[in-house]
Structures are given as C-alpha cells and as structure tokens.
PDB file of N, CA, C and O in Angstrom:
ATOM      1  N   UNK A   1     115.732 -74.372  30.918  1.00  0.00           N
ATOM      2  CA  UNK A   1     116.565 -75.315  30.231  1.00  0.00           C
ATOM      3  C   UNK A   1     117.296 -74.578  29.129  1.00  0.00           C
ATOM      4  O   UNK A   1     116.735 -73.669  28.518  1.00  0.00           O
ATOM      5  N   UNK A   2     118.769 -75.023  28.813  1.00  0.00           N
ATOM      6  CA  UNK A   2     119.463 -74.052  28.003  1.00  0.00           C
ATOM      7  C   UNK A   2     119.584 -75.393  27.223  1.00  0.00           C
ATOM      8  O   UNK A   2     119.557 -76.528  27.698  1.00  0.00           O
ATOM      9  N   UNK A   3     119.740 -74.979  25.780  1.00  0.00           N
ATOM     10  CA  UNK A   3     119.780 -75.516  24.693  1.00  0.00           C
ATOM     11  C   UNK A   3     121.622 -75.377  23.952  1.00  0.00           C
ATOM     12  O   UNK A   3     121.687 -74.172  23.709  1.00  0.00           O
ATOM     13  N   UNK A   4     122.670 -75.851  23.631  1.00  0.00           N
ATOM     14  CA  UNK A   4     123.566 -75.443  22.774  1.00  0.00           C
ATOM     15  C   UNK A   4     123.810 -76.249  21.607  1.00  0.00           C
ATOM     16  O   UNK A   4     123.452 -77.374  21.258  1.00  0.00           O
ATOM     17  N   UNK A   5     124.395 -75.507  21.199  1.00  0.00           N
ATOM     18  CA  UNK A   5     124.291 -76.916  19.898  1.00  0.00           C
ATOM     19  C   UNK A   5     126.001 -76.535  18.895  1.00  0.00           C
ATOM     20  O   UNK A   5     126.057 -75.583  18.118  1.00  0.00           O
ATOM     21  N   UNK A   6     126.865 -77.209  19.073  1.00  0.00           N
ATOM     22  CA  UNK A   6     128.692 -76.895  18.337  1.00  0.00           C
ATOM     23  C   UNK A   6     128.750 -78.255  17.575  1.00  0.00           C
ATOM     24  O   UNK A   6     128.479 -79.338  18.094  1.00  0.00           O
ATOM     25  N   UNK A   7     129.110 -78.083  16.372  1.00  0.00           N
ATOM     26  CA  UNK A   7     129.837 -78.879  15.679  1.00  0.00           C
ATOM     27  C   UNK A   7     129.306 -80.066  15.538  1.00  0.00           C
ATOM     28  O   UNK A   7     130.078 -81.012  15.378  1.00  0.00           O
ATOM     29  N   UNK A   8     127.788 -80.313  15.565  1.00  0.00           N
ATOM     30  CA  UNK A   8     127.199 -81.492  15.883  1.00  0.00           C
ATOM     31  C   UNK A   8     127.254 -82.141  16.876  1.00  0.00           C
ATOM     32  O   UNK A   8     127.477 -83.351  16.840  1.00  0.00           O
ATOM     33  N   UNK A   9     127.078 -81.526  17.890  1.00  0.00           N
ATOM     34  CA  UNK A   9     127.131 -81.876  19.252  1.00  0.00           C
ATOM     35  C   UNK A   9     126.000 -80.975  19.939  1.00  0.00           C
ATOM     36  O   UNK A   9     126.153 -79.768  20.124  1.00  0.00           O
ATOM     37  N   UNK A  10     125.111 -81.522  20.217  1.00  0.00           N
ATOM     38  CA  UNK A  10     124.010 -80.563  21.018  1.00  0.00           C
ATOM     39  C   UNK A  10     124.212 -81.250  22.867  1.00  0.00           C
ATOM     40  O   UNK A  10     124.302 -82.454  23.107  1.00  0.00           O
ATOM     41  N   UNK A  11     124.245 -80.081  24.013  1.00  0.00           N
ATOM     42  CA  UNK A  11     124.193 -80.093  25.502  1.00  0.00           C
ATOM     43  C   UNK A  11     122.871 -79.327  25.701  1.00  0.00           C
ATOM     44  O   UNK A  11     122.562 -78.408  24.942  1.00  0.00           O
ATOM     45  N   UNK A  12     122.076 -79.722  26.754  1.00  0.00           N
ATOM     46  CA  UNK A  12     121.071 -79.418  27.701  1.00  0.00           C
ATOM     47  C   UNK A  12     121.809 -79.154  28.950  1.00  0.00           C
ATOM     48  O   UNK A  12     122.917 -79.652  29.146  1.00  0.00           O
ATOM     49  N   UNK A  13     121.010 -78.104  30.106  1.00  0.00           N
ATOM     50  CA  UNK A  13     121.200 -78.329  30.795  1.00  0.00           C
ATOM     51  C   UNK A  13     120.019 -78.617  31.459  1.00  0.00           C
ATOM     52  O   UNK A  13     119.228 -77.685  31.315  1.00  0.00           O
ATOM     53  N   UNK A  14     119.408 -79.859  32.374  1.00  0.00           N
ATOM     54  CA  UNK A  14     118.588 -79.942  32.945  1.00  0.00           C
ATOM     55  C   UNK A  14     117.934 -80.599  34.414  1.00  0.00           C
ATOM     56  O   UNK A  14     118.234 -81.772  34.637  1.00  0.00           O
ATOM     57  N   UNK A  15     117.319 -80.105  35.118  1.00  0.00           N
ATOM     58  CA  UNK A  15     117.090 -80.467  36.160  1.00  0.00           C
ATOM     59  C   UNK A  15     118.549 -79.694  37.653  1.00  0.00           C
ATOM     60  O   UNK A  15     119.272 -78.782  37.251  1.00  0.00           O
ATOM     61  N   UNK A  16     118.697 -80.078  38.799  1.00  0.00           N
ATOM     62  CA  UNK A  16     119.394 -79.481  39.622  1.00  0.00           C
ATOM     63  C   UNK A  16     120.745 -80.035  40.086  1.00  0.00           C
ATOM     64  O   UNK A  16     121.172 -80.953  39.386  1.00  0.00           O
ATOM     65  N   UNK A  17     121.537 -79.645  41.171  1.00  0.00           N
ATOM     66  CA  UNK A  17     122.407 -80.533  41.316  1.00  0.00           C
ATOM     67  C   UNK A  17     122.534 -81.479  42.281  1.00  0.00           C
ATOM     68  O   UNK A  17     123.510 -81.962  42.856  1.00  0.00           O
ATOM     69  N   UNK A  18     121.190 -81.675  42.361  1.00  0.00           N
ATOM     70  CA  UNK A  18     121.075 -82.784  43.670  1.00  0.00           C
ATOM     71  C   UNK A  18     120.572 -84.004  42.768  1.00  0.00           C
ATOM     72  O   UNK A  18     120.876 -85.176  42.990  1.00  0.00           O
ATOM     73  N   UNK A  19     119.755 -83.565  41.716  1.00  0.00           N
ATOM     74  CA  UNK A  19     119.050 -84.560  41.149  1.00  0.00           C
ATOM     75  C   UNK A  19     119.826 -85.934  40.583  1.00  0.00           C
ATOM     76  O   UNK A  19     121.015 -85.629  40.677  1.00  0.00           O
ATOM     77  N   UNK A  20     119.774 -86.881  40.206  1.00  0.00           N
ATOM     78  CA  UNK A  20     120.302 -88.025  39.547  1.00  0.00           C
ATOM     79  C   UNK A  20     119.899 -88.387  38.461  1.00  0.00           C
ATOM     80  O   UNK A  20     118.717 -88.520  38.146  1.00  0.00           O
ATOM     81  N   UNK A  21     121.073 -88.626  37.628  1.00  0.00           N
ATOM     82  CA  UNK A  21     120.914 -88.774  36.253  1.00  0.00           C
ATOM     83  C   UNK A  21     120.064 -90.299  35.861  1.00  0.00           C
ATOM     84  O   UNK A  21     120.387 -91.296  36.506  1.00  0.00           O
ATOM     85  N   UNK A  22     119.605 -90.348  35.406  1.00  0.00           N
ATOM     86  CA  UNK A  22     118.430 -91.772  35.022  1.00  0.00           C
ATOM     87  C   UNK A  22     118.289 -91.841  33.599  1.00  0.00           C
ATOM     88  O   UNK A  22     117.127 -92.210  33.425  1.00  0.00           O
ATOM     89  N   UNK A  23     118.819 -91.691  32.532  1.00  0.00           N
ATOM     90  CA  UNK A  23     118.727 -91.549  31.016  1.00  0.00           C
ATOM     91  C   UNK A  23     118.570 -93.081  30.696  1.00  0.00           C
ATOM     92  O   UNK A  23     119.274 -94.017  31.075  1.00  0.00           O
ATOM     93  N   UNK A  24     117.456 -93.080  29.894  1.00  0.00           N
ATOM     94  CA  UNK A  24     116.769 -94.657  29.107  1.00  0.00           C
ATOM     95  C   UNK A  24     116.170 -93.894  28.509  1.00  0.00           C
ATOM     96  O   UNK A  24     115.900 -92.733  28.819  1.00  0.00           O
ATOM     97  N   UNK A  25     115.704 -94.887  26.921  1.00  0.00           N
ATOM     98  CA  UNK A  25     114.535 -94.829  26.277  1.00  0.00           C
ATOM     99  C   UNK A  25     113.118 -94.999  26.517  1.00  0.00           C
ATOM    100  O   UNK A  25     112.376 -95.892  26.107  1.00  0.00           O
ATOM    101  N   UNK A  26     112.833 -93.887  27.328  1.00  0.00           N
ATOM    102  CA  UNK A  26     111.553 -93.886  28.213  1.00  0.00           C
ATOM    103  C   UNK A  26     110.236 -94.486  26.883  1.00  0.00           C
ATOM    104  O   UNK A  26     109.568 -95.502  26.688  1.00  0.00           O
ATOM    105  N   UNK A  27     110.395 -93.380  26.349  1.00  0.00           N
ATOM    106  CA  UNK A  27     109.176 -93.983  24.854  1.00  0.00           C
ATOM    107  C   UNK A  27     109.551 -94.540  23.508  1.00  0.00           C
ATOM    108  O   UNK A  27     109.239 -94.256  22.352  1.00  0.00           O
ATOM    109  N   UNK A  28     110.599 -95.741  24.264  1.00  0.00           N
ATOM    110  CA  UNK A  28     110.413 -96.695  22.873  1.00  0.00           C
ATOM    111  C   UNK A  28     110.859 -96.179  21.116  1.00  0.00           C
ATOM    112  O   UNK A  28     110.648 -97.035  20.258  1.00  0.00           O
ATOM    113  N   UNK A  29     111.449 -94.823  20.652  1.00  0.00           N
ATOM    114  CA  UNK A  29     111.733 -94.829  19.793  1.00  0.00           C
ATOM    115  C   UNK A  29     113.509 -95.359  19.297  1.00  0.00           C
ATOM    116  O   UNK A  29     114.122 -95.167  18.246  1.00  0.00           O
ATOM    117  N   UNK A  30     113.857 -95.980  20.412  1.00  0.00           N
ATOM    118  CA  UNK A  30     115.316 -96.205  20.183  1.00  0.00           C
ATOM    119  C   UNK A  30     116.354 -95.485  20.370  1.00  0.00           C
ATOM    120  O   UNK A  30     117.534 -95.740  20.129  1.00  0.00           O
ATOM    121  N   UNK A  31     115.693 -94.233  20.976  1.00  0.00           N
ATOM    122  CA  UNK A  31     117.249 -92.891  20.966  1.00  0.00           C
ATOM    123  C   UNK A  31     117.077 -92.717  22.765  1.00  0.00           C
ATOM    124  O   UNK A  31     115.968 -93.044  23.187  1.00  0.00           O
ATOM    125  N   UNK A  32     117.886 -92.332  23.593  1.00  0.00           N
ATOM    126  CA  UNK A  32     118.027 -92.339  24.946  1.00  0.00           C
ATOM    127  C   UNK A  32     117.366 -90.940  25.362  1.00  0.00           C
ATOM    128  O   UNK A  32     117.929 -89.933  24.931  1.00  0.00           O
ATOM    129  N   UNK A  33     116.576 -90.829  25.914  1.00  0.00           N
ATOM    130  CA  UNK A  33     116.089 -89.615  26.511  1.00  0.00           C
ATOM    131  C   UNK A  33     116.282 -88.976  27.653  1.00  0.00           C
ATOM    132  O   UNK A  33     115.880 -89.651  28.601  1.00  0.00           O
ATOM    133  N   UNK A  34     116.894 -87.581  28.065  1.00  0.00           N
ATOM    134  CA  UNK A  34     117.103 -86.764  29.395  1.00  0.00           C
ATOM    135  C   UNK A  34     116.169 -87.159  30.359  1.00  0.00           C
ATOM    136  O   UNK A  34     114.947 -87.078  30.236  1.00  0.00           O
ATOM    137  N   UNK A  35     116.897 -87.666  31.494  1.00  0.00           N
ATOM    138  CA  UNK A  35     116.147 -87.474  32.745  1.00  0.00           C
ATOM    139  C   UNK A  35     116.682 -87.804  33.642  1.00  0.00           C
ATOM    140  O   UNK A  35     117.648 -88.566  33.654  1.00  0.00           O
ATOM    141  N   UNK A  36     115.863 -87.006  35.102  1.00  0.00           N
ATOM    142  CA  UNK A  36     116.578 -87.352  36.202  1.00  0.00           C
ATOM    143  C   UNK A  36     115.709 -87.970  37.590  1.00  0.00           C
ATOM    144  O   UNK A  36     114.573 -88.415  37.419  1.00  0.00           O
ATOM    145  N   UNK A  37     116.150 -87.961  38.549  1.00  0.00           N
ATOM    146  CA  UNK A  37     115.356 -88.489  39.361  1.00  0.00           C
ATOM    147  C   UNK A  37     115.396 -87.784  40.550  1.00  0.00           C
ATOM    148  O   UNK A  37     116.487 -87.445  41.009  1.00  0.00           O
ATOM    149  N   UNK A  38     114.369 -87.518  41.110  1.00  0.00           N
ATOM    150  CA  UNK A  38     114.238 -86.785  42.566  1.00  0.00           C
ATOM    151  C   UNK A  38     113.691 -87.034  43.592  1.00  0.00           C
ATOM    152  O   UNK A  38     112.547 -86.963  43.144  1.00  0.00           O
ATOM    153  N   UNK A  39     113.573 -87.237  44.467  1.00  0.00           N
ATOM    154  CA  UNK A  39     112.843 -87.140  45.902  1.00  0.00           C
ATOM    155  C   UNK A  39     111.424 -88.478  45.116  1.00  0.00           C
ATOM    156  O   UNK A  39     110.206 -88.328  45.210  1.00  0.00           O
ATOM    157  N   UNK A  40     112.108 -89.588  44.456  1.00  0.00           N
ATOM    158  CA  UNK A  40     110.699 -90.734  44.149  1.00  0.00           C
ATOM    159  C   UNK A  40     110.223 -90.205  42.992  1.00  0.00           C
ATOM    160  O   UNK A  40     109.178 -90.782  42.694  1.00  0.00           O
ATOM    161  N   UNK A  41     110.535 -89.323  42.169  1.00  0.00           N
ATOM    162  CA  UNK A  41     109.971 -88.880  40.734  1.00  0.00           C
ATOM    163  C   UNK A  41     110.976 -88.577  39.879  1.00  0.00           C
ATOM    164  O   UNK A  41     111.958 -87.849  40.025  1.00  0.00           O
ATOM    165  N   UNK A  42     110.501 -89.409  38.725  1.00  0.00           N
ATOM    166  CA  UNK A  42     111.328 -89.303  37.593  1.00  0.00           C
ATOM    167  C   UNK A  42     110.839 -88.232  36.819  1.00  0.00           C
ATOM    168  O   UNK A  42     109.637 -88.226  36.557  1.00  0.00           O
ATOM    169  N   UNK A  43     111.580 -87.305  36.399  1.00  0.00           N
ATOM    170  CA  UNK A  43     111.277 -86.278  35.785  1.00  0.00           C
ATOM    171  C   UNK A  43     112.048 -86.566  33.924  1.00  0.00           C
ATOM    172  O   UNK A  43     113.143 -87.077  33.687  1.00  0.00           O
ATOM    173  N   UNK A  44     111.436 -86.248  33.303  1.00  0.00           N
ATOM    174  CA  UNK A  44     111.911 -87.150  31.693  1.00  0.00           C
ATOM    175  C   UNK A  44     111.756 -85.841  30.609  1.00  0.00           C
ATOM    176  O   UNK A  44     110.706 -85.235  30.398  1.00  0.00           O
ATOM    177  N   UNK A  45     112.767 -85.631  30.124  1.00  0.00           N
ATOM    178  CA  UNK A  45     112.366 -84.770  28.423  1.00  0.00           C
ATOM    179  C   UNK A  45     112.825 -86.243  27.498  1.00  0.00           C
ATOM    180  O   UNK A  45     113.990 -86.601  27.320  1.00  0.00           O
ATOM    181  N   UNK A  46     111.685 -86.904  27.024  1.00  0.00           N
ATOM    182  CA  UNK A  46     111.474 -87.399  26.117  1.00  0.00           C
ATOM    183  C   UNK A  46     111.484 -87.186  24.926  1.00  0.00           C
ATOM    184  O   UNK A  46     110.577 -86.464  24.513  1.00  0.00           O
ATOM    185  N   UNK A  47     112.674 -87.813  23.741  1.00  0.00           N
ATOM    186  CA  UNK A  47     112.991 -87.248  22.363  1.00  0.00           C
ATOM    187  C   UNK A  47     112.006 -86.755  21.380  1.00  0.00           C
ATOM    188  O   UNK A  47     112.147 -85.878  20.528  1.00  0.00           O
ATOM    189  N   UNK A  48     110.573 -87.779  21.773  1.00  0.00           N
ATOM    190  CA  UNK A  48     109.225 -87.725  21.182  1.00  0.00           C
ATOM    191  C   UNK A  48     107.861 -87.273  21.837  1.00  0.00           C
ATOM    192  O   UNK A  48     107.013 -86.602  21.249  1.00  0.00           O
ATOM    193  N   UNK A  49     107.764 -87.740  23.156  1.00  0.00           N
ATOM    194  CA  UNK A  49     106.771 -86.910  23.798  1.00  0.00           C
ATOM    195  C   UNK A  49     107.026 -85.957  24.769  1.00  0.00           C
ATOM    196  O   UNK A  49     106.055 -85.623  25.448  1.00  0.00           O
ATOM    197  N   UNK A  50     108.149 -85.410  25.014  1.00  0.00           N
ATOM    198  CA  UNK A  50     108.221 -84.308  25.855  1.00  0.00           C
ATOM    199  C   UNK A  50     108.200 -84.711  26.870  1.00  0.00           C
ATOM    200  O   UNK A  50     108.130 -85.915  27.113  1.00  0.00           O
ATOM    201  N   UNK A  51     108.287 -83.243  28.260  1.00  0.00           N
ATOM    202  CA  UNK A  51     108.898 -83.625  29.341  1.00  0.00           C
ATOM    203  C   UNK A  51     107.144 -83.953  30.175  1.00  0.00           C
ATOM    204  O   UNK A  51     106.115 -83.341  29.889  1.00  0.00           O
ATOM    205  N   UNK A  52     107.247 -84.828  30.989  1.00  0.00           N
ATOM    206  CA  UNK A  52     106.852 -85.181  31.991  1.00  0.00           C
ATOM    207  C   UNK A  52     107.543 -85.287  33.103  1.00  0.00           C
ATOM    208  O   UNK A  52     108.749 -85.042  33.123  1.00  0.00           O
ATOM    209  N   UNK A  53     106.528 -85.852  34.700  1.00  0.00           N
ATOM    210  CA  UNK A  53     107.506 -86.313  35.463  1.00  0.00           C
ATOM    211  C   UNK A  53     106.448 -87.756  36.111  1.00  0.00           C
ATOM    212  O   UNK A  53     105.420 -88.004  35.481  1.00  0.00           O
ATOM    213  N   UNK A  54     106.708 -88.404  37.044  1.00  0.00           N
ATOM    214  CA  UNK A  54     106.280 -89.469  36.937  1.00  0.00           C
ATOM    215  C   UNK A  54     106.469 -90.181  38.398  1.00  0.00           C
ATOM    216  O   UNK A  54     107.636 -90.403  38.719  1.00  0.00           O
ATOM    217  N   UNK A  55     105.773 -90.439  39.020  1.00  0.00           N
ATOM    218  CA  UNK A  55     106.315 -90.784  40.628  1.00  0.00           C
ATOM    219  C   UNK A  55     106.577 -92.191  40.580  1.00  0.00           C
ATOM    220  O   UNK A  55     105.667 -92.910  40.167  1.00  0.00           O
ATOM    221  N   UNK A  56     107.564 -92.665  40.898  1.00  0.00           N
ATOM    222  CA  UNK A  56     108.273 -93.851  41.106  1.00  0.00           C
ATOM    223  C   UNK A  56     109.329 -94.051  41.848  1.00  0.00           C
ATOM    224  O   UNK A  56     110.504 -93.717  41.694  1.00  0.00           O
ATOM    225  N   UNK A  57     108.656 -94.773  42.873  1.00  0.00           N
ATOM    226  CA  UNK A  57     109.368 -94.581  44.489  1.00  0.00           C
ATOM    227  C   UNK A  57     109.229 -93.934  45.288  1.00  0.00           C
ATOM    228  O   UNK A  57     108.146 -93.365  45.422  1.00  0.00           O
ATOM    229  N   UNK A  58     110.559 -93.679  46.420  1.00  0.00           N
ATOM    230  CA  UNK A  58     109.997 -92.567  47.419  1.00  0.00           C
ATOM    231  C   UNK A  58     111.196 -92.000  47.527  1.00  0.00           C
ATOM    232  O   UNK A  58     112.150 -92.486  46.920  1.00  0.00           O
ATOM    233  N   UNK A  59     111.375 -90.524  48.573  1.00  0.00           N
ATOM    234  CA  UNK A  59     112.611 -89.935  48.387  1.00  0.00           C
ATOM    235  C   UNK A  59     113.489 -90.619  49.468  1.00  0.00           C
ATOM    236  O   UNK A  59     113.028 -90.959  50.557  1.00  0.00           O
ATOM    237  N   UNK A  60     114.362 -90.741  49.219  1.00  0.00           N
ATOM    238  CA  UNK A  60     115.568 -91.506  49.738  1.00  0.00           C
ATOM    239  C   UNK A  60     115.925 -92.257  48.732  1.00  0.00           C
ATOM    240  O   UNK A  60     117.139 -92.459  48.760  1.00  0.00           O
ATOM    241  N   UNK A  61     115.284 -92.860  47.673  1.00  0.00           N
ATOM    242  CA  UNK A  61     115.651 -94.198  47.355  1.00  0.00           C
ATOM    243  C   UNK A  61     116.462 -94.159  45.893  1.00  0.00           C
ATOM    244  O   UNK A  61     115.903 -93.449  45.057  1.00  0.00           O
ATOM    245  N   UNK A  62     117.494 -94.708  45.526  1.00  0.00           N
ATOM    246  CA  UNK A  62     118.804 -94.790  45.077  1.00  0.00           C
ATOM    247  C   UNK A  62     117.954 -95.290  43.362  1.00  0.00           C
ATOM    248  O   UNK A  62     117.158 -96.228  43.398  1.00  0.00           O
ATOM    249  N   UNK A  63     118.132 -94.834  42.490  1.00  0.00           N
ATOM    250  CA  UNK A  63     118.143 -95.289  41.211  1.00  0.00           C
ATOM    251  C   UNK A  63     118.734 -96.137  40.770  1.00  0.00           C
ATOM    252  O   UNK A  63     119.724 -96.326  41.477  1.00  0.00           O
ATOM    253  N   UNK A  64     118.684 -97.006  39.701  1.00  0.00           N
ATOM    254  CA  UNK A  64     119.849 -97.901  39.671  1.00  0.00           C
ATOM    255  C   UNK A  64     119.861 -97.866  37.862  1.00  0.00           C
ATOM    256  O   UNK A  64     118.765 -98.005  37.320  1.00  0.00           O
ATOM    257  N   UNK A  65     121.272 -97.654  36.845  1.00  0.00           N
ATOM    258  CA  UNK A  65     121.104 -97.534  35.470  1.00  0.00           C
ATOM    259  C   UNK A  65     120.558 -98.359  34.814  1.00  0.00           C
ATOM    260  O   UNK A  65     120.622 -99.403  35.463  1.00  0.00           O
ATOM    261  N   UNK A  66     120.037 -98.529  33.879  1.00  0.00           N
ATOM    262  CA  UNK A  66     119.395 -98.899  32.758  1.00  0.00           C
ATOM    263  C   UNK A  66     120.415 -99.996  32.196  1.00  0.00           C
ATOM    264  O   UNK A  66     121.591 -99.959  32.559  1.00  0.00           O
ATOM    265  N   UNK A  67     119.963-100.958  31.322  1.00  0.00           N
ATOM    266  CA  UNK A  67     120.138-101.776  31.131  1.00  0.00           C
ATOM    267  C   UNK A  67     120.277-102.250  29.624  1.00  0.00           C
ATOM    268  O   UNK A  67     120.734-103.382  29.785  1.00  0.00           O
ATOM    269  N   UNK A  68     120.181-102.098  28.514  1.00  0.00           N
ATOM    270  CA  UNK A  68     120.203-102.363  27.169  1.00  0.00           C
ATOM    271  C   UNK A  68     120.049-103.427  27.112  1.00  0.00           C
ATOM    272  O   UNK A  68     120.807-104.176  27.728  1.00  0.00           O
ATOM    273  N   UNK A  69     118.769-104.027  26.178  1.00  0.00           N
ATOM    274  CA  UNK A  69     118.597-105.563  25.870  1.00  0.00           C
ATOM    275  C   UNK A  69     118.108-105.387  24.539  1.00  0.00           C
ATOM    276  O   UNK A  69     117.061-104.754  24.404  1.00  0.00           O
ATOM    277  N   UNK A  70     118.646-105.806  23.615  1.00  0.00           N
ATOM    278  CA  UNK A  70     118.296-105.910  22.130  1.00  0.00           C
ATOM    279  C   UNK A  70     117.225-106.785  22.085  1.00  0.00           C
ATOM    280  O   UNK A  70     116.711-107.075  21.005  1.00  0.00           O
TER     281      UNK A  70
END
C-alpha cells in the first residue's frame, strides 16, 4: 500500500484492479473507511481499527453502495 499525502490531500493505493470499491464507515467513528470487495470478502483499512477482511457473500456477487442515514 502506497501512502501520498499534497497539499492536504492524502491518496492510498489499495487492493487490485479487479476488486470493487465498497467505502462506508465500517467502525462507527463517522469518517468513511477504504475498502474493497472480492470474490465474497470485504477487505477494509479502517480509520480506527485497521485493515481486516471479512467474508460476506460469495464470488460473483455484485456489491451495492452504502447508504448515509443520519
């Protein structure tokens, strides 16, 4: 994982180019956390607990974005 950081702007690069982007507030502190999804596993760098990955679903199956509810 590459780290940059310009002008107050920090980029990651993470995960492959097959993978799918899935970004939510996995742990609840209010800020959106990196992650993607692969073959039924969500793979997550979390702002506060770090990266995990997490099986949910199976491979084939289509992600769908996140949702914001105050």
């Amino acid at each position: 994982m590459k780290k940059r950081r310009e002008d107050g702007f920090a980029a990651r690069q993470f995960g492959i180019s097959t993978d799918k982007p899935v970004a939510a507030d996995y742990d609840g502190d209010g800020r959106t956390g990196i992650a993607v999804f692969r073959g039924g596993v969500r793979y997550l760098l979390r702002s506060t607990e770090g990266f995990t990955g997490i099986q949910f679903g199976r491979n084939g199956d289509k992600p769908i974005s996140s949702a914001f509810v105050p």
